[in-house]
Amino acid sequence: MENSGLRSQILIEIKNLIASSCTKQKVPQKMKDLHVALLKHHYNAVHVSIDYHRRRVEMDIVMDDNDYDPKKVNLSIPTLSTNLWYKHLYDFLASCIDQEPKSIAFYAMLLKSYRNNELSLVA
């Protein structure tokens, strides 16, 4: 029961962090990095570029993880180049939030790194 409460708390906090990152007219680099990390995790992308002005996301999505070997240089991994349009940045990023245990751990790590940065700025 407690595990379920922790999971829901992490999901609420990551959505709050996304909401606070989408309110500014000019997005700070730290928040751009958050957006890219979320998209890379959700889409399994190797390259993500966000054009906030045109509301476009360009990324290369890995088609097959079996071709990837972390022990060697990977020169030819099959990818799919995409160019997505979004209407509202928050809605687009919030739709990328997964509820599987691996994703929850990733979001907890992101929250910890962004909370530590905020605390160090305040101190």
Tab-separated table of C-alpha atoms in Angstrom:
chain	number	residue	atom	x	y	z
A	1	MET	CA	0.000	0.000	0.000
A	2	GLU	CA	2.798	2.391	0.904
A	3	ASN	CA	4.597	1.562	-2.363
A	4	SER	CA	1.501	2.637	-4.294
A	5	GLY	CA	1.462	5.944	-2.396
A	6	LEU	CA	5.119	6.567	-3.181
A	7	ARG	CA	4.543	5.776	-6.853
A	8	SER	CA	1.629	8.195	-7.085
A	9	GLN	CA	3.608	10.872	-5.218
A	10	ILE	CA	6.489	10.556	-7.714
A	11	LEU	CA	4.060	10.822	-10.630
A	12	ILE	CA	2.427	13.914	-9.119
A	13	GLU	CA	5.801	15.556	-8.456
A	14	ILE	CA	7.144	14.888	-11.958
A	15	LYS	CA	3.968	16.370	-13.454
A	16	ASN	CA	4.353	19.403	-11.177
A	17	LEU	CA	7.959	19.795	-12.323
A	18	ILE	CA	6.864	19.598	-15.959
A	19	ALA	CA	4.113	22.155	-15.304
A	20	SER	CA	6.547	24.589	-13.703
A	21	SER	CA	8.967	24.164	-16.607
A	22	CYS	CA	6.291	24.987	-19.195
A	23	THR	CA	5.037	28.260	-17.706
A	24	LYS	CA	7.888	30.494	-18.802
A	25	GLN	CA	8.000	32.215	-22.186
A	26	LYS	CA	11.718	31.492	-22.515
A	27	VAL	CA	12.600	28.011	-21.298
A	28	PRO	CA	15.857	27.819	-19.278
A	29	GLN	CA	18.489	25.318	-20.439
A	30	LYS	CA	18.035	23.214	-17.290
A	31	MET	CA	14.362	22.713	-18.149
A	32	LYS	CA	15.142	22.037	-21.808
A	33	ASP	CA	17.398	19.234	-20.598
A	34	LEU	CA	14.500	17.863	-18.521
A	35	HIS	CA	12.201	17.892	-21.554
A	36	VAL	CA	14.794	16.124	-23.699
A	37	ALA	CA	15.422	13.492	-21.005
A	38	LEU	CA	11.704	12.745	-20.713
A	39	LEU	CA	11.304	12.404	-24.474
A	40	LYS	CA	14.419	10.256	-24.860
A	41	HIS	CA	13.192	7.939	-22.128
A	42	HIS	CA	9.627	7.637	-23.425
A	43	TYR	CA	10.378	7.272	-27.145
A	44	ASN	CA	13.744	5.476	-26.795
A	45	ALA	CA	15.286	8.223	-28.898
A	46	VAL	CA	18.975	8.876	-29.451
A	47	HIS	CA	18.696	12.470	-30.615
A	48	VAL	CA	16.002	14.937	-29.573
A	49	SER	CA	15.690	18.557	-30.641
A	50	ILE	CA	12.807	20.764	-29.501
A	51	ASP	CA	11.832	23.895	-31.405
A	52	TYR	CA	9.716	25.724	-28.818
A	53	HIS	CA	8.826	28.558	-31.189
A	54	ARG	CA	7.432	26.311	-33.956
A	55	ARG	CA	6.152	23.689	-31.458
A	56	ARG	CA	8.070	20.872	-33.106
A	57	VAL	CA	10.065	17.936	-31.790
A	58	GLU	CA	12.589	16.225	-34.035
A	59	MET	CA	14.074	12.948	-32.867
A	60	ASP	CA	15.643	9.715	-34.023
A	61	ILE	CA	13.871	6.750	-32.460
A	62	VAL	CA	15.786	3.484	-32.075
A	63	MET	CA	13.891	0.808	-33.979
A	64	ASP	CA	15.515	-2.311	-32.487
A	65	ASP	CA	17.415	-2.444	-29.184
A	66	ASN	CA	18.947	-5.803	-30.089
A	67	ASP	CA	21.397	-4.075	-32.459
A	68	TYR	CA	22.783	-1.922	-29.637
A	69	ASP	CA	25.887	-3.140	-27.807
A	70	PRO	CA	27.227	-0.844	-25.049
A	71	LYS	CA	30.634	-2.552	-25.191
A	72	LYS	CA	31.452	-1.331	-28.701
A	73	VAL	CA	31.022	1.701	-30.920
A	74	ASN	CA	27.622	1.474	-32.568
A	75	LEU	CA	27.852	2.972	-36.029
A	76	SER	CA	24.728	1.566	-37.581
A	77	ILE	CA	21.666	1.373	-35.366
A	78	PRO	CA	18.355	1.446	-37.244
A	79	THR	CA	16.507	4.635	-36.321
A	80	LEU	CA	13.343	6.336	-37.451
A	81	SER	CA	13.564	10.104	-37.895
A	82	THR	CA	10.417	11.861	-36.740
A	83	ASN	CA	9.156	15.404	-36.708
A	84	LEU	CA	6.221	15.810	-34.314
A	85	TRP	CA	4.016	18.846	-33.772
A	86	TYR	CA	2.471	19.558	-30.386
A	87	LYS	CA	-0.312	21.972	-29.451
A	88	HIS	CA	0.519	22.428	-25.748
A	89	LEU	CA	3.947	21.540	-24.389
A	90	TYR	CA	2.670	20.450	-20.977
A	91	ASP	CA	0.045	18.120	-22.463
A	92	PHE	CA	2.615	16.622	-24.829
A	93	LEU	CA	5.187	16.000	-22.097
A	94	ALA	CA	2.589	14.744	-19.605
A	95	SER	CA	1.420	12.199	-22.182
A	96	CYS	CA	4.972	10.793	-22.163
A	97	ILE	CA	4.769	9.852	-18.465
A	98	ASP	CA	4.790	6.056	-18.111
A	99	GLN	CA	3.671	4.200	-14.981
A	100	GLU	CA	5.907	1.135	-15.200
A	101	PRO	CA	8.413	0.533	-12.345
A	102	LYS	CA	11.473	1.268	-14.505
A	103	SER	CA	10.018	4.647	-15.478
A	104	ILE	CA	9.052	5.481	-11.884
A	105	ALA	CA	12.679	4.924	-10.852
A	106	PHE	CA	13.844	7.186	-13.702
A	107	TYR	CA	11.418	9.935	-12.633
A	108	ALA	CA	12.558	9.622	-9.015
A	109	MET	CA	16.156	10.110	-10.175
A	110	LEU	CA	15.144	13.166	-12.216
A	111	LEU	CA	13.240	14.648	-9.275
A	112	LYS	CA	16.199	14.117	-6.975
A	113	SER	CA	18.615	15.801	-9.372
A	114	TYR	CA	16.304	18.777	-9.974
A	115	ARG	CA	15.408	19.155	-6.289
A	116	ASN	CA	19.121	19.112	-5.320
A	117	ASN	CA	19.816	21.824	-7.897
A	118	GLU	CA	16.997	23.977	-6.537
A	119	LEU	CA	18.171	23.516	-2.943
A	120	SER	CA	21.733	24.457	-3.817
A	121	LEU	CA	20.498	27.620	-5.547
A	122	VAL	CA	18.480	28.650	-2.471
A	123	ALA	CA	21.285	28.027	0.016
